[in-house]
Every structure is written in structure tokens, then in C-alpha cells.
Short mmCIF file of C-alpha atoms in Angstrom, two decimals:
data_model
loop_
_atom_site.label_atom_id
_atom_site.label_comp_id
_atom_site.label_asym_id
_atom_site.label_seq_id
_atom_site.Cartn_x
_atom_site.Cartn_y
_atom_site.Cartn_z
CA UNK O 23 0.00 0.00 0.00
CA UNK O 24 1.64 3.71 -0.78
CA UNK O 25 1.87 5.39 2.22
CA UNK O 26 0.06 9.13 1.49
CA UNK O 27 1.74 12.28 2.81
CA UNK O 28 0.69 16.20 3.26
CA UNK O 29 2.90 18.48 1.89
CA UNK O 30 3.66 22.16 4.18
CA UNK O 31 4.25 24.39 1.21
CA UNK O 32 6.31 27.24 2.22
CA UNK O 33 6.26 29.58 -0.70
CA UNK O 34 1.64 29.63 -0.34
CA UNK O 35 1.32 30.09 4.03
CA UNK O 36 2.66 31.54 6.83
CA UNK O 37 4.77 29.92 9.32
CA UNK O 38 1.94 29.81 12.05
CA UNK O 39 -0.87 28.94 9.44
CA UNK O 40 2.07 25.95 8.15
CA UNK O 41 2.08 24.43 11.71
CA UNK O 42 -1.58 24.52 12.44
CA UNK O 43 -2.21 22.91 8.77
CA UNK O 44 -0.15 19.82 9.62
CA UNK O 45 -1.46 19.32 12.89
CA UNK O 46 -4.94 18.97 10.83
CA UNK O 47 -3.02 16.67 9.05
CA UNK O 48 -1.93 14.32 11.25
CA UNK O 49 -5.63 14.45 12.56
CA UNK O 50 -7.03 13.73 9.00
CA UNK O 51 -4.56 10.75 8.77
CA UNK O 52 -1.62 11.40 6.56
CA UNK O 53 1.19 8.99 6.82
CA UNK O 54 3.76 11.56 6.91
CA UNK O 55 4.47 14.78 5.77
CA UNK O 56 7.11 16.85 3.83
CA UNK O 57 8.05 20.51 3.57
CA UNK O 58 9.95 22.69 1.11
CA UNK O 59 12.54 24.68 1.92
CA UNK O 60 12.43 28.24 -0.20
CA UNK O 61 13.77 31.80 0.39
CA UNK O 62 11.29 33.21 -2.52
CA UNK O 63 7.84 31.88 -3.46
CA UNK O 64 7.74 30.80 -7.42
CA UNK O 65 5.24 32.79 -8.16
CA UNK O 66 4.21 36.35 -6.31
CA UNK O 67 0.22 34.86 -6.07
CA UNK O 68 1.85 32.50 -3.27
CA UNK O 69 2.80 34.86 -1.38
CA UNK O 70 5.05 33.48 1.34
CA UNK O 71 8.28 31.89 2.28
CA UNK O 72 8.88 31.81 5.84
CA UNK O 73 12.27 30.42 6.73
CA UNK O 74 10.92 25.92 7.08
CA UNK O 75 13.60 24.84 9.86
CA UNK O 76 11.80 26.90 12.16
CA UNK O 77 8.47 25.86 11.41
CA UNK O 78 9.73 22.24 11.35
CA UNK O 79 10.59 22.58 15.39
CA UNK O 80 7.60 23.95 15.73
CA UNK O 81 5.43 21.66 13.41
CA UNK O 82 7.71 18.96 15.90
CA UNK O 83 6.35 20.13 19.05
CA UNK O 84 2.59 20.66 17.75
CA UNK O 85 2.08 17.02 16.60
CA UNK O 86 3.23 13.80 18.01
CA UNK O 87 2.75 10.89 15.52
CA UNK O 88 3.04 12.20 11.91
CA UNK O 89 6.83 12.21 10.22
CA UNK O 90 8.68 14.88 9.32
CA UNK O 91 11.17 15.46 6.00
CA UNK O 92 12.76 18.17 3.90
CA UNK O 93 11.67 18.23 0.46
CA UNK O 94 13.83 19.24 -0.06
CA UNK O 95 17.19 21.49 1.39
CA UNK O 96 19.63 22.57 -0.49
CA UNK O 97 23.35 21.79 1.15
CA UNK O 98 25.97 23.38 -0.70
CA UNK O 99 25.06 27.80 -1.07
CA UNK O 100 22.51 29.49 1.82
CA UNK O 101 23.71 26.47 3.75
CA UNK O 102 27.13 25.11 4.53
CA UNK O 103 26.45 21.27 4.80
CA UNK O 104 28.13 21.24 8.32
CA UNK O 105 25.04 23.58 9.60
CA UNK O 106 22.31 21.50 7.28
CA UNK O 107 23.71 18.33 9.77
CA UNK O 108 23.11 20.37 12.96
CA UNK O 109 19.98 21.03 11.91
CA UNK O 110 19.23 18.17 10.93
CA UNK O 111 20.26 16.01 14.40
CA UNK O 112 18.61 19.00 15.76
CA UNK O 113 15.15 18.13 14.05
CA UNK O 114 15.78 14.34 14.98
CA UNK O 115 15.89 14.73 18.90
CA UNK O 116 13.12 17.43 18.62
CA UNK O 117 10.97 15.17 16.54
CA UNK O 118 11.78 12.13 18.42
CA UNK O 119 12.98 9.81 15.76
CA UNK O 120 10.02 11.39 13.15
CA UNK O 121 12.78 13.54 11.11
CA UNK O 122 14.16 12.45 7.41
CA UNK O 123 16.40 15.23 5.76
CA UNK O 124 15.62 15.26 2.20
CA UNK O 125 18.83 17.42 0.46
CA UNK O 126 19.22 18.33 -3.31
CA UNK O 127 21.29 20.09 -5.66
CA UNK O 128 19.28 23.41 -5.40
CA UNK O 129 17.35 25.77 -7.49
CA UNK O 130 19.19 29.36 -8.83
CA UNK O 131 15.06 31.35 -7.17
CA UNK O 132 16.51 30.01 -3.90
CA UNK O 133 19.91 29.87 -3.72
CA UNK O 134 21.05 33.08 -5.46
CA UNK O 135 20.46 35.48 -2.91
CA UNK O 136 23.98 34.56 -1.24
CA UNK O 137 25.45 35.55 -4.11
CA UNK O 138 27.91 32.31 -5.32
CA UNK O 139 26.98 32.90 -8.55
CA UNK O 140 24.89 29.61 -9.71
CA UNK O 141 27.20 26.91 -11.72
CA UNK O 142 25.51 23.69 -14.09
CA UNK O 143 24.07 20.87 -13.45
CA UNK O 144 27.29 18.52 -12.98
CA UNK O 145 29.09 21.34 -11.04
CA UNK O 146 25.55 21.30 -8.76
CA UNK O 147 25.66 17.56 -8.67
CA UNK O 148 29.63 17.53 -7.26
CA UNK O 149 28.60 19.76 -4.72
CA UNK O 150 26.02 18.07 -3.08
CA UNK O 151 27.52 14.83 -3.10
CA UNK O 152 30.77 16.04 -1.33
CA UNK O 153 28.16 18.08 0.58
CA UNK O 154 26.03 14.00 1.83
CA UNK O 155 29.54 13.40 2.27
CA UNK O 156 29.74 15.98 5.41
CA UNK O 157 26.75 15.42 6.51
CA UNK O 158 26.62 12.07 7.07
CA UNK O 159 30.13 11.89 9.10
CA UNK O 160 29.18 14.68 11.10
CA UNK O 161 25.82 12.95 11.69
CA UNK O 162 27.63 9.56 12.67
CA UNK O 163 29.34 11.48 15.53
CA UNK O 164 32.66 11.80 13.80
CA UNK O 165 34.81 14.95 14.26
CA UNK O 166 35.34 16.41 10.72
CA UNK O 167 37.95 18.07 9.03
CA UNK O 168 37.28 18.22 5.38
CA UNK O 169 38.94 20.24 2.57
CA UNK O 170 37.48 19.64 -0.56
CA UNK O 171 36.80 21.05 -3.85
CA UNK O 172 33.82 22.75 -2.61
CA UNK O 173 33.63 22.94 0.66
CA UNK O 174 35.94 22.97 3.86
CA UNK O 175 34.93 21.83 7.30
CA UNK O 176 37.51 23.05 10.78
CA UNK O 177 37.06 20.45 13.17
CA UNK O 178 33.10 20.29 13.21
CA UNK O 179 31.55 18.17 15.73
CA UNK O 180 27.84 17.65 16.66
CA UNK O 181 27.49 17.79 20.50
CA UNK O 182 23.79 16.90 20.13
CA UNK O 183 23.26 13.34 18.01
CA UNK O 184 19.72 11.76 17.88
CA UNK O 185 20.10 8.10 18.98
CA UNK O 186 19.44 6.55 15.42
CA UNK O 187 20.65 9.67 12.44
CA UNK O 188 17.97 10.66 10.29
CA UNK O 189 17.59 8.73 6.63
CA UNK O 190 18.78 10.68 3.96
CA UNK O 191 16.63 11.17 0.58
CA UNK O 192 18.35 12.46 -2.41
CA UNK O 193 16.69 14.07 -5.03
CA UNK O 194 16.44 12.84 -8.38
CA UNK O 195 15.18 14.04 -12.11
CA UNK O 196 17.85 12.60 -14.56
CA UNK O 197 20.39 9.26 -14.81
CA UNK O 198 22.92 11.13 -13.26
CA UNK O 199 21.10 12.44 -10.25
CA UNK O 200 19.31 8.99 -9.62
CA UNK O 201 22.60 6.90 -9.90
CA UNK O 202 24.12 9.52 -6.65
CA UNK O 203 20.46 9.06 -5.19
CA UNK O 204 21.00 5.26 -5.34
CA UNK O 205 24.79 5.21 -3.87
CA UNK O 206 24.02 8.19 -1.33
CA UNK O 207 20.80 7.90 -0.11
CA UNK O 208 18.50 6.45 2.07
CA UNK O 209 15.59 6.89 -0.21
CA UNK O 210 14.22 8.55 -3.38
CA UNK O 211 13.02 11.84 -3.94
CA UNK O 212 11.17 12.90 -7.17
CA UNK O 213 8.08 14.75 -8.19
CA UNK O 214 7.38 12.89 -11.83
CA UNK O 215 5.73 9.34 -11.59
CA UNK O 216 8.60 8.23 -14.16
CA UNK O 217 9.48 4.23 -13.17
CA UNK O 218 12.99 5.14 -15.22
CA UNK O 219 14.20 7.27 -11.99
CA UNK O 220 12.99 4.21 -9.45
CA UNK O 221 14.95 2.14 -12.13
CA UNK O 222 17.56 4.07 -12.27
CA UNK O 223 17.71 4.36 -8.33
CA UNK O 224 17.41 0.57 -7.98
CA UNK O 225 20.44 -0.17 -10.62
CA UNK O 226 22.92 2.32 -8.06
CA UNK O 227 21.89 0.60 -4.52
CA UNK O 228 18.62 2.19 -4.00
CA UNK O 229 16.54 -1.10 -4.37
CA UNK O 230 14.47 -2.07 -1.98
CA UNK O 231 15.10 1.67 -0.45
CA UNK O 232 11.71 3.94 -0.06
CA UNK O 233 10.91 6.09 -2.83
CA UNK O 234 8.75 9.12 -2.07
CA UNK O 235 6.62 11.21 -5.27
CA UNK O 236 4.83 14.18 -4.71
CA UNK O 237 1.58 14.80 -6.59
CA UNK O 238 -0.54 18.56 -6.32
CA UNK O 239 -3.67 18.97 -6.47
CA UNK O 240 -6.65 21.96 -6.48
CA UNK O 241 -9.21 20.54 -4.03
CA UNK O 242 -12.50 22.51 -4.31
CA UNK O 243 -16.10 21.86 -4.71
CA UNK O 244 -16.19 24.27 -7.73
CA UNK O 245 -13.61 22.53 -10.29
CA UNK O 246 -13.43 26.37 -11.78
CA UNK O 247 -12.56 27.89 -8.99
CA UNK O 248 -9.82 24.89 -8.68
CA UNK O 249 -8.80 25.35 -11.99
CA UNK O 250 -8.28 29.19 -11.66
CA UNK O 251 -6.41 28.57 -8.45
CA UNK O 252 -4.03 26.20 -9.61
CA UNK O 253 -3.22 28.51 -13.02
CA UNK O 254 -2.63 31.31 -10.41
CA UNK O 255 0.14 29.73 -8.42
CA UNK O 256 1.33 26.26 -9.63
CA UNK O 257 1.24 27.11 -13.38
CA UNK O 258 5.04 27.09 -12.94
CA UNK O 259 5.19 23.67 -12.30
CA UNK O 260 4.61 22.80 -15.91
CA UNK O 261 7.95 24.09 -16.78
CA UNK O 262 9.94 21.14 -15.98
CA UNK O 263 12.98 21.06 -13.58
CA UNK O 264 15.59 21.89 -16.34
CA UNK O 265 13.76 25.04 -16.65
CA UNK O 266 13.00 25.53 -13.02
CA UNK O 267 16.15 25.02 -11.44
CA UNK O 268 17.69 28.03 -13.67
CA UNK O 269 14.96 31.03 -13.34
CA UNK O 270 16.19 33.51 -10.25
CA UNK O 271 12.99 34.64 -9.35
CA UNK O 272 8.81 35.32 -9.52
CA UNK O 273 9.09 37.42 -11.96
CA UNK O 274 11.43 35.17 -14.17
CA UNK O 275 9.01 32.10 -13.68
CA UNK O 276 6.00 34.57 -14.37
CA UNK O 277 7.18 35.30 -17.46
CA UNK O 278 8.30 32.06 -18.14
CA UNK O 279 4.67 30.72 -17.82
CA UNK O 280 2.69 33.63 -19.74
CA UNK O 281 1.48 31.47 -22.24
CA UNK O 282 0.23 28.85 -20.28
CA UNK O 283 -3.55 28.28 -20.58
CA UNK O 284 -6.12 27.70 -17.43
CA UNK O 285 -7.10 24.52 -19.24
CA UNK O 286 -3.12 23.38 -19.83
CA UNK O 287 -2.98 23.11 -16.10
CA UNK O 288 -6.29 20.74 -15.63
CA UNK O 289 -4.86 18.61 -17.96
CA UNK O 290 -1.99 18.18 -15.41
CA UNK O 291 -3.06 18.06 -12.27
CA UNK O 292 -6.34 17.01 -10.46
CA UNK O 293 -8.84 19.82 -10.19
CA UNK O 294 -11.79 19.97 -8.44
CA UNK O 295 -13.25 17.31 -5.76
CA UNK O 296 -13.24 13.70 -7.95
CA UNK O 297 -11.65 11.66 -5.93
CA UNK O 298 -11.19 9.58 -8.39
CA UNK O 299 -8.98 11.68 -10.62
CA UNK O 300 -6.71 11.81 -7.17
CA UNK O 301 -6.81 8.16 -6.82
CA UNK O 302 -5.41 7.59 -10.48
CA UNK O 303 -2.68 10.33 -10.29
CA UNK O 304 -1.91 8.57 -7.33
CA UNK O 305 -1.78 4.91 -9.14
CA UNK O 306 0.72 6.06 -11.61
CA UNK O 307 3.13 6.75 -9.29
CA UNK O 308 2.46 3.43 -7.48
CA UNK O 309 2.61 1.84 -11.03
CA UNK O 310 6.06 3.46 -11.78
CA UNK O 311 8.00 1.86 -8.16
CA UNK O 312 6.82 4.58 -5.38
CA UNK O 313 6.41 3.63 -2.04
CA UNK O 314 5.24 7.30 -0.88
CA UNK O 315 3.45 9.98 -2.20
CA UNK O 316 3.06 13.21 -0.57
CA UNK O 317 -0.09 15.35 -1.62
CA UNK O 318 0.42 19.17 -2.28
CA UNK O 319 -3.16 20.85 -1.98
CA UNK O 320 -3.01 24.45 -3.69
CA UNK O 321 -3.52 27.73 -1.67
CA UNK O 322 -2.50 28.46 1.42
CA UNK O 323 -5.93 29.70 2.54
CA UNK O 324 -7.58 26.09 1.04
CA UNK O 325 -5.98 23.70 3.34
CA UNK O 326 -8.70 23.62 5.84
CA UNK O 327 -11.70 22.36 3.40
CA UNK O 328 -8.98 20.24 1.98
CA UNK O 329 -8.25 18.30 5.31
CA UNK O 330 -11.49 17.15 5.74
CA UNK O 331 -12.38 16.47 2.54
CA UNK O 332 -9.35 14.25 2.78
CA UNK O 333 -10.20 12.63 6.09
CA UNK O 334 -13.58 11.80 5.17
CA UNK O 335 -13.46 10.79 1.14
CA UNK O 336 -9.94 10.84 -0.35
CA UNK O 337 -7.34 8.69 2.67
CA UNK O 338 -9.92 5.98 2.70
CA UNK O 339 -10.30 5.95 -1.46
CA UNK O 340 -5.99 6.33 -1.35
CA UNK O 341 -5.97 3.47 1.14
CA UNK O 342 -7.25 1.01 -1.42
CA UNK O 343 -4.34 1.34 -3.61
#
């Protein structure tokens, strides 16, 4: 059965509205949750992005059952990757075991505004795997001293280590990313129900490993009002990651999206309240190797209706799977 997860989307609420939304999840009955980590929204109608470690302590002291993941933190520019594994231990001990740290190699509309200039794709890729390199040693309690060709550590140790570290998920769009997903990480992260990247994983050491999808959709008992709503802040999704890893900011990914039609959006993502149009979104991903799938709903102020529409029709439809 794939385990179905709530997404705390950080560029479309507030950081106290965030933490009250997933402790409606965890009563509605997701299996675990995920949350981005961005310093701009994609797209100005979102409107937010509050700074996620925070709200993940928070979010870690509000709830008591539900997991807890990046999806997913960038390790190598805002961040140096020895302060991504404090955090991360950090989050563990808070969380009480409920913590996985999801890292990746970044996106330029997050990572620019510390002003490293923003290299391609292989350079990215080099960087974060020295960058799971750190982490993890730091994580297993060792003391560090790393000089590198991106990164150097002075005697880092962690002083506060969770009994058991947090998994790692690396994530994935491409061969190249999937085969350092497979020999790095715990698990698989992707948003494209493609069974090439779970392939691809499985062939470099990720079989058998979890493999978590995310899927959005634009809940709402009038599918226009849906449709409108997802057009108005997730049209930028259709751009693909080649595309959306580049753009530096709103405006960029605005502009980028112009042409994009209302209609070119339904055709992608689920719209409306048929649950099941949810339910076979969902399959696909099952069908291509996912184990998880966490569930995106669109609009900050829309997460309420969607809970309980989820407790009450979608989980137990989901469950089935």
C-alpha cells in the first residue's frame, strides 16, 4: 500500500498557518508529511516563504505521531552542509525519531540570494555529493575536518546526536542524479511518476530503499474555482525542472509561464473534488516503483476544506491502492 503524505508548502502560508495545517493533518490521517525549503515563493500569487527549519521545530512540538522530512534542502550555497547536519540532528531529537532530511542540488530562485553565482548541473551535482559526504560523518558522531573542492569543514563536531541519524533522501530528475540518489541515499526523492528514476535508483543501490513522489492537487467543490487557483500559483510547475532550477525569481518564472492556458494546467493536475482523478494520479506513481506519495493541496488559505475532505473521502479511497 503507498503510504500518502501532506505536503507544508512554504512559498503559499505563513509559518503559524504551516504548523496549524499539519497538525490537521496528522488528525485527518496522513502517513507523513514533507516541507519545502524556499527563500522566494515561485510565483508572487503564493505569497510566502517563511524560513521551514523553524516551522519544522515547531510543526515537531505541535504534533506527536506524523513524520517529518525536507523536500527538499539545499546543502551546498545558503547552507554550509556542516550547519544543514546540525539542523538536521537537531530536528531528529526534537521530533523524536520522526525527522528524514531530504537534500538536493538546489534551485538558482533560492539559492542566489547569497550571491555564489549559480554553476551547471554537474558542477551542482559535485557539490552536493561532497556536501552528503559531510553530513553524514558529522551525523555519525565523527569529528570532521574536510577540505574539498567545494567545501571545507575546521574540526566540526555535533554535541547533540539523535540516537538513530535521520535517513537521507536524495533528489532525483535525470540518470545522473538517480545513480548519486542510489549510492548516497537512504531513499528517493522525485516529483514525476517516471518508473525510469525508481529504475535508475534501484540499478545504483537504492533497491528495496523507499521512494517518495509528490503529486498537487486543487481541491475545491467548484472545479473552476480549482482550476483558476491552480493557473494562479502552480502554473510554474509545468515548466519542468531543467527550466525551473535556472529562473532567479517570480518574476522570471512569471514570465516564463505567460502562455500557459487555465485549461493546460487541468490537464496536469487534479482539479476539483473527484476523488477519483486523485486516486489515479496517485496509481501512476504506485505503477512506476513509489512507495510514498506526498499530496500538495493548492492555496494556502484552502488547506482547511482540503483536510477534511481528505479525512472523510480521499485517505480511505488512497488506502485502497
Amino acid at each position: 500500500m503507498v503510504r500518502i503524505g501532506y505536503t507544508m508548502m512554504t512559498e503559499q502560508a505563513g509559518p503559524r498557518d504551516l504548523v496549524d495545517h499539519l497538525v490537521g493533518a496528522e488528525r485527518a490521517g496522513f502517513d507523513f508529511s514533507v516541507a519545502s525549503d524556499h527563500y522566494f515563493p515561485w510565483l508572487d500569487s503564493q505569497g510566502h516563504a517563511p524560513y521551514v527549519w523553524s516551522v519544522l521545530g515547531a510543526a515537531a512540538q505541535a504534533t506527536t505521531r506524523i513524520p517529518l522530512m525536507t523536500y527538499v534542502t539545499c546543502p551546498g550555497f545558503r547552507y554550509h552542509p556542516a550547519v544543514v547536519a546540525q539542523k538536521a540532528a537537531t530536528m531528529q531529537i526534537l521530533s523524536q525519531g520522526r525527522f528524514r532530511l531530504g537534500l538536493g542540488s538546489g534551485e538558482n530562485l533560492n539559492e542566489h540570494v547569497v550571491g555564489p553565482g549559480w554553476p551547471a548541473a554537474h558542477v551542482r551535482l559535485e557539490r552536493l555529493e561532497e556536501a552528503v559526504g559531510i553530513v553524514r560523518s558529522l551525523l555519525d558522531g565523527d569529528l570532521v575536518n574536510h577540505h574539498g573542492t567545494h567545501f571545507d569543514v575546521e574540526d566540526a563536531r555535533l554535541w547533540d546526536l539523535p540516537d538513530v541519524p535521520p535517513p537521507i533522501g536524495i533528489a532525483a530528475s535525470g540518470p545522473a542524479s538517480c545513480a548519486l540518489a542510489g549510492r548516497l541515499g537512504d531513499l528517493l526523492v522525485a516529483v514525476a511518476p517516471e518508473r525510469d528514476l525508481v529504475t535508475a535508483f534501484g540499478e545504483h543501490g537504492g533497491s528495496g530503499k523507499p521512494c517518495v513522489g509528490q503529486l498537487p492537487v486543487s481541491y475545491d467543490p467548484d472545479r473552476e474555482a480549482a482550476v483558476r487557483r491552480a493557473h494562479d500559483q502552480f502554473r510554474w510547475a509545468l515548466g519542468g525542472w531543467p527550466v525551473n532550477a535556472e529562473l532567479p525569481d517570480p518574476a522570471g518564472f512569471a514570465e516564463a509561464t505567460r502562455y500557459i492556458r487555465p485549461e493546460d494546467v487541468a490537464d496536469t493536475l487534479p482539479c476539483g473534488d473527484d476523488v477519483d482523478a486523485v486516486t489515479e494520479a496517485v496509481r501512476r506513481y504506485a505503477e512506476a516503483g513509489f512507495t510514498e506519495v506526498a499530496l500538495v493541496q493548492i492555496g494556502g488559505d484552502q488547506q482547511e476544506p482540503f483536510l477534511a475532505w481528505a479525512r472523510s473521502a480521499l485517505l480511505p479511497a488512497l488506502r485502497t491502492l
